[in-house]
XYZ file of C-alpha atoms in Angstrom:
350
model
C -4.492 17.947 33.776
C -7.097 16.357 32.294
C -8.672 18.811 30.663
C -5.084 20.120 29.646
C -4.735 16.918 27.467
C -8.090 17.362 25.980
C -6.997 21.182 24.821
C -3.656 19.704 23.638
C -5.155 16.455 21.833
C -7.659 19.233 19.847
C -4.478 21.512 18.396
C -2.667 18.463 17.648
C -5.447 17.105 15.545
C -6.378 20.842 13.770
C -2.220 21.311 13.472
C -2.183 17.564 11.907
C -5.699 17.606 9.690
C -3.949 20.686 7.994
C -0.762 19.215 7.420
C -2.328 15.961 6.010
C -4.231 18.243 3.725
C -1.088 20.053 2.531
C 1.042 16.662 2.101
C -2.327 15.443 -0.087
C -2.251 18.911 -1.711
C 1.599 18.236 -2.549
C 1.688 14.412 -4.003
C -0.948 15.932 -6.780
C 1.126 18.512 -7.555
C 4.378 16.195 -7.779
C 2.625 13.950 -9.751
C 2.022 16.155 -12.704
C 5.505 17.561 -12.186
C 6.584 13.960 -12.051
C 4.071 12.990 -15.561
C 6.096 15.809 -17.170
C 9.383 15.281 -16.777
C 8.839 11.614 -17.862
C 6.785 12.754 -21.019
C 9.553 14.914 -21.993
C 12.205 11.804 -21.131
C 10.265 9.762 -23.203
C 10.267 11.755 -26.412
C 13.500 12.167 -26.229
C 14.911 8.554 -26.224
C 12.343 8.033 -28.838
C 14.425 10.827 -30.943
C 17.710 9.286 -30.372
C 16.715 6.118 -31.663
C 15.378 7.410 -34.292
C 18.718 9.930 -35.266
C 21.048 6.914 -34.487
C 18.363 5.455 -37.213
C 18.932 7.856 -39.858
C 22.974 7.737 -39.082
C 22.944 4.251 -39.972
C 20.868 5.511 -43.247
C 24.068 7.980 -43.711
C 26.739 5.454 -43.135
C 25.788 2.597 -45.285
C 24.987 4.886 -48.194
C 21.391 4.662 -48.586
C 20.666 8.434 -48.025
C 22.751 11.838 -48.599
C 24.026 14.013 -45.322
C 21.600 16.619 -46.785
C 18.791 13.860 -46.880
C 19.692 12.720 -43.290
C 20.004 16.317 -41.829
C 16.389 16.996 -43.485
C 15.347 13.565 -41.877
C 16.684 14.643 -37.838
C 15.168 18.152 -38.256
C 11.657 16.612 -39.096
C 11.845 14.152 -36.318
C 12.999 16.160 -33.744
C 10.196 18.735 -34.827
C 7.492 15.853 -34.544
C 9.042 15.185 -31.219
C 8.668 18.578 -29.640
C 5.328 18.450 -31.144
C 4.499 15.463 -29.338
C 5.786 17.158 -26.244
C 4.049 20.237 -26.367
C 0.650 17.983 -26.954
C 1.163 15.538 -23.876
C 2.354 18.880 -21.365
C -0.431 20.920 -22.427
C -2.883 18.320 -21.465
C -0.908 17.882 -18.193
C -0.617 21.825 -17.768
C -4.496 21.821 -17.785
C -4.364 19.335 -14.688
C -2.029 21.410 -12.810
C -4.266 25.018 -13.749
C -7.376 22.988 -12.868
C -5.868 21.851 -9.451
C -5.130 25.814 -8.920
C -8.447 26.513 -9.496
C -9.709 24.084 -6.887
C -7.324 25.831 -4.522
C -8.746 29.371 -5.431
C -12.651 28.417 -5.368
C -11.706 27.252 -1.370
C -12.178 23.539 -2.622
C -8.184 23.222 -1.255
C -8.058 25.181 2.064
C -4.940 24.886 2.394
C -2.136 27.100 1.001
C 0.099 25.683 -0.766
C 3.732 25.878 -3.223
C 2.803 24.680 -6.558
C 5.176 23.513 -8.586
C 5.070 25.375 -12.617
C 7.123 23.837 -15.020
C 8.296 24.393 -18.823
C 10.158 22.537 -21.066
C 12.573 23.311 -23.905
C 13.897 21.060 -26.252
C 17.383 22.213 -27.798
C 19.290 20.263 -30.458
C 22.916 20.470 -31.439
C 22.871 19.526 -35.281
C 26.506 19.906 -35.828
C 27.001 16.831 -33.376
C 24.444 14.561 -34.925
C 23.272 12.650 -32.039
C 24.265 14.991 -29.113
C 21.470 17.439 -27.435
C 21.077 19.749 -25.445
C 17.926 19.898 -23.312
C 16.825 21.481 -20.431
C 13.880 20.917 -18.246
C 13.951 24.142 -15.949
C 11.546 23.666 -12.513
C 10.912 27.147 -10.527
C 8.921 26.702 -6.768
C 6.545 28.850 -6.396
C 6.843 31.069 -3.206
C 4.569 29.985 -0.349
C 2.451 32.975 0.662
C 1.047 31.333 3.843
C 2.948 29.536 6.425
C 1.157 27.521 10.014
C 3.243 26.904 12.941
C 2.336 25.468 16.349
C 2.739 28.384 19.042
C 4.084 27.505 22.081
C 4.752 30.308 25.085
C 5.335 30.287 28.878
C 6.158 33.047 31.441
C 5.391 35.165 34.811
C 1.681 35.958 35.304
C 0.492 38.509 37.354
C -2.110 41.614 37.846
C -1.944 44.982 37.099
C -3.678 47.213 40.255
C -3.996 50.591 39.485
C -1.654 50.923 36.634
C 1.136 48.833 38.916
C 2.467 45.502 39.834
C 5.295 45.814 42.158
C 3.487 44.798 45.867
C 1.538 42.886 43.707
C -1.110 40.161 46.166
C 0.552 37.447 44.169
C 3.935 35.553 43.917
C 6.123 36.736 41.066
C 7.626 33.630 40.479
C 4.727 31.534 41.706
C 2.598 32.735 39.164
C 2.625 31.687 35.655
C 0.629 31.611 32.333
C 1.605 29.064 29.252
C -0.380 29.167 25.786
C -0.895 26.762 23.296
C -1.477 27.234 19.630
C -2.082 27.070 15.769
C -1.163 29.968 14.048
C -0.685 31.429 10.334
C 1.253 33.377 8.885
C 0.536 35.182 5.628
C 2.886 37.339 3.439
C 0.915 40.482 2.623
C 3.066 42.088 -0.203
C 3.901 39.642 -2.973
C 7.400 40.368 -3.607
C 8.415 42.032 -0.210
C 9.296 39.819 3.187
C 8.816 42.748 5.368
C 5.272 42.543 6.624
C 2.940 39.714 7.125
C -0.671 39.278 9.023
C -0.625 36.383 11.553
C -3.368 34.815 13.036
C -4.631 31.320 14.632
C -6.168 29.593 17.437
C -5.022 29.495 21.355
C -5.621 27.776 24.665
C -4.280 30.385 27.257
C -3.822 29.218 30.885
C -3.573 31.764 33.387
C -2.727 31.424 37.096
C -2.138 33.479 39.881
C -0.867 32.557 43.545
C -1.547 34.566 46.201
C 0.699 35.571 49.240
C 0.219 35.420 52.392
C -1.992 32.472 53.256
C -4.560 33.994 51.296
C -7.381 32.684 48.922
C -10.668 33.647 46.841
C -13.775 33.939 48.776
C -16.841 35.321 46.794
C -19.445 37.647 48.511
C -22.057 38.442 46.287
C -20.724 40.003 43.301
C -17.429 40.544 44.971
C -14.033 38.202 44.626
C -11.826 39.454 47.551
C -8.549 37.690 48.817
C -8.338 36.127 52.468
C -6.917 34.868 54.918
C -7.395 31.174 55.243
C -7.011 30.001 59.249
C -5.400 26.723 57.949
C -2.186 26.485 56.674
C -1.891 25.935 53.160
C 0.900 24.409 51.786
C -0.241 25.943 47.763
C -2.968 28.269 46.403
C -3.916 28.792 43.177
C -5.992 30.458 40.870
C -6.603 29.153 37.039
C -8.804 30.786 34.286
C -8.365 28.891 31.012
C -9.431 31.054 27.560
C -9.686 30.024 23.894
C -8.601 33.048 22.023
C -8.434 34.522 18.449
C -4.779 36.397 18.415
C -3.856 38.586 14.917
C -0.699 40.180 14.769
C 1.090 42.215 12.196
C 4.156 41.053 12.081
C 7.956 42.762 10.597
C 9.779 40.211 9.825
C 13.396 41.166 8.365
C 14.645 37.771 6.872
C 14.707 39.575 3.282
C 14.116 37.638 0.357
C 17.313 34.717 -1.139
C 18.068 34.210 -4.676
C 17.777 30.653 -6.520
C 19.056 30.566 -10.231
C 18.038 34.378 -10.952
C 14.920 34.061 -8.981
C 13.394 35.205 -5.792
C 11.969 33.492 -3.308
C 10.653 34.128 0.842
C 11.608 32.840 3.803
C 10.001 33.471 7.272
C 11.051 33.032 11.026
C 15.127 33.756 9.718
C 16.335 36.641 11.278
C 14.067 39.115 13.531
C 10.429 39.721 14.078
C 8.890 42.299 15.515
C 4.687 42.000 15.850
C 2.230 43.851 17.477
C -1.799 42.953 17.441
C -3.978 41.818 19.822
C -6.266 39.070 20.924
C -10.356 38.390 22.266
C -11.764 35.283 23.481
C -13.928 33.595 26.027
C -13.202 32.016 29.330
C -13.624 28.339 29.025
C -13.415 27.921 32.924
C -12.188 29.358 36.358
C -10.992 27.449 39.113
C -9.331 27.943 42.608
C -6.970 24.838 43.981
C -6.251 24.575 47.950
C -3.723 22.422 49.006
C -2.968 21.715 52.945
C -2.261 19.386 55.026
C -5.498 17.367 57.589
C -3.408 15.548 60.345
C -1.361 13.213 58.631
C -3.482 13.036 55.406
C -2.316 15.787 52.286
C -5.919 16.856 51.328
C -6.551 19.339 48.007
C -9.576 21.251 47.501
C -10.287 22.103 43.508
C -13.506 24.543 43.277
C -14.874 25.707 39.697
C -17.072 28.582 38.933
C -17.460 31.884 37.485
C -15.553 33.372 40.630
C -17.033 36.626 38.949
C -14.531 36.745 36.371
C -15.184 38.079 32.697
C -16.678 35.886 30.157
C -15.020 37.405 27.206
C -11.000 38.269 27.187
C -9.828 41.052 24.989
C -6.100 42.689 25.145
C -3.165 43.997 23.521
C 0.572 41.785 22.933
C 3.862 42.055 21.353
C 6.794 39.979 20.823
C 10.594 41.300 19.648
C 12.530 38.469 18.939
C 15.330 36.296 16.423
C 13.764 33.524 14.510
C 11.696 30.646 16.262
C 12.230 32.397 20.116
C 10.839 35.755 20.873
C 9.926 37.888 24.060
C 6.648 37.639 24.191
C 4.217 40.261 26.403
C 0.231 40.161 26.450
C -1.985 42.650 28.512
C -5.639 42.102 29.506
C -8.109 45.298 28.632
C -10.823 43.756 30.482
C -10.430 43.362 34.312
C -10.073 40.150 35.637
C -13.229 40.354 37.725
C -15.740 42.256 36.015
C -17.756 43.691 39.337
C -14.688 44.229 41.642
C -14.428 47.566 43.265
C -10.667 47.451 42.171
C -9.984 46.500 38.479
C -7.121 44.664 37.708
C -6.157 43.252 34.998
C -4.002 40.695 33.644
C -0.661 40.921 32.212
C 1.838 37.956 31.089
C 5.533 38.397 30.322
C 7.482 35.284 28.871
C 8.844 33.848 25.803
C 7.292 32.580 22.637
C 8.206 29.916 20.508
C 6.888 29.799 16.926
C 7.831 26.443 15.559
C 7.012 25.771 11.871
């Protein structure tokens, strides 16, 4: 359990580090977006002073309506001049922070925020405008969640499980993960390359009263002449998965413009995954007299140092069916391969 937490406490802190990152990422995007909009407010309260100026001008006599109408198109022309200055200068900030994010200096990926003003004045109603300040979100191309899955664990003996050595419903595998999730076609939803970082727990419980015993390059199950009251075996693995993944959520439409969505209808992905085995270990429990004693033994056990297999997952946003197969056998000398194979569901939580 220990260890468990340790595994845990490092995904947390990868999962959080990159969402601190994006959130930093954000705020300097907002606060251009945010320096624009009040550049352009700015101007324009300036202007309508200045026009309620040059009405006063018009009322008390001092200046003809042609005069005045003259006067509000060459101040509202210095405006948007004035505009366009400030905005460039602030559009320069914003393409410099995209180039950060394209020489790696932002990891992350990231919306960005474009913006473009337009300044529109109604000269038939004097003092009334029309403006509009029109803000599109860019779509996001790359997407993390935290992968979460759980099921049955068992092995496959000569292309079969049923009669399977170990409990069905005793034995169980759970992973833990970072993942991401990349949109490969820039204006399609359909298809999208996902990949991460996982802790995979495996365990297996034999039947029978039985447990590992190694004899020389050999991991056989047997008989133990106490009774035990659980027995377990656990191999832990850091993978690598990378899946291609259909996913049919389609694109939405926002004022006239497209934008992507994932995890919103089904998914469909197929890949694989490799990895090493961080540790192997074989728990005893039983009972001494009166006391409840547990045995815990680590080693090798035999077992493969590197984990390579195939796995798929069908399912409707966040929850899928989730199944994973192990190419290499689970003990690499045995006379009898097995290998592993893990059926369960997946959870992909952005």
């Amino acid at each position: 359990m220990r260890n468990f937490t340790i595994y845990l406490a490092l995904l947390l802190c990868l999962y959080a580090s990159k969402m601190l990152g994006q959130e930093t990422f954000e705020k300097r995007a907002k606060s251009i977006a945010s320096k624009i909009e009040s550049i352009t407010k700015e101007e324009k309260a300036a202007l309508k002073i200045e026009v309620e100026a040059v009405n006063n001008q018009l009322i008390n006599g001092t200046i003809s309506r042609e005069e005045a109408e003259n006067k509000k198109k060459a101040l509202a022309e210095a405006r948007a001049i004035n505009i366009e200055s400030k905005v460039a200068q602030e559009q320069e900030n914003l393409k410099n922070l995209v180039q950060e994010k394209v020489d790696g200096k932002i990891k992350e990926q990231d919306s960005l925020k474009k913006h473009k003003f337009e300044l529109n004045w109604d000269w038939e109603k004097d003092s009334k405008r029309n403006d509009s300040i029109r803000s599109t979100k860019g779509e996001q191309r790359t997407t993390s969640q935290f992968v979460f899955a759980a099921g049955l664990n068992n092995l496959v003996t000569d292309g079969k499980v049923q009669d399977s050595d170990y409990r069905f419903l005793g034995s169980h595998f759970y992973e833990l993960g970072v993942s991401y999730n990349s949109r490969i076609a820039k204006n399609n939803n359909l298809l999208h390359a996902k990949y991460g970082l996982s802790v995979m727990y495996n365990n297996l419980r034999p039947t029978d009263n039985r447990n590992f015993v190694i004899n020389s390059n050999q991991t056989n199950l047997v008989v133990n002449p106490v009774d035990l009251k659980d027995s377990r075996f656990r191999n832990v693995y850091l993978v690598a998965p990378v899946h291609l993944e259909f996913d049919f959520s389609g694109k939405k439409m926002k004022e006239d413009k497209p934008f992507f969505k994932t995890h919103q209808s089904f998914r469909l992905g197929v890949g694989g995954y490799a990895g090493i085995n961080l540790k192997s270990k074989q728990i005893i429990k039983y009972d001494d007299n009166d006391l409840k004693a547990t045995e815990k033994t680590k080693g090798d056990f035999n077992t493969s140092n590197f984990i390579y297999g195939l796995s798929t997952y069908i399912g409707y946003k966040e929850t899928s069916l989730y199944l994973k197969y192990d190419l290499n056998p689970l003990f690499k000398d045995n006379a009898v391969k097995q290998n592993n194979v893990s059926l369960g569901l997946r959870f992909d939580l952005n």
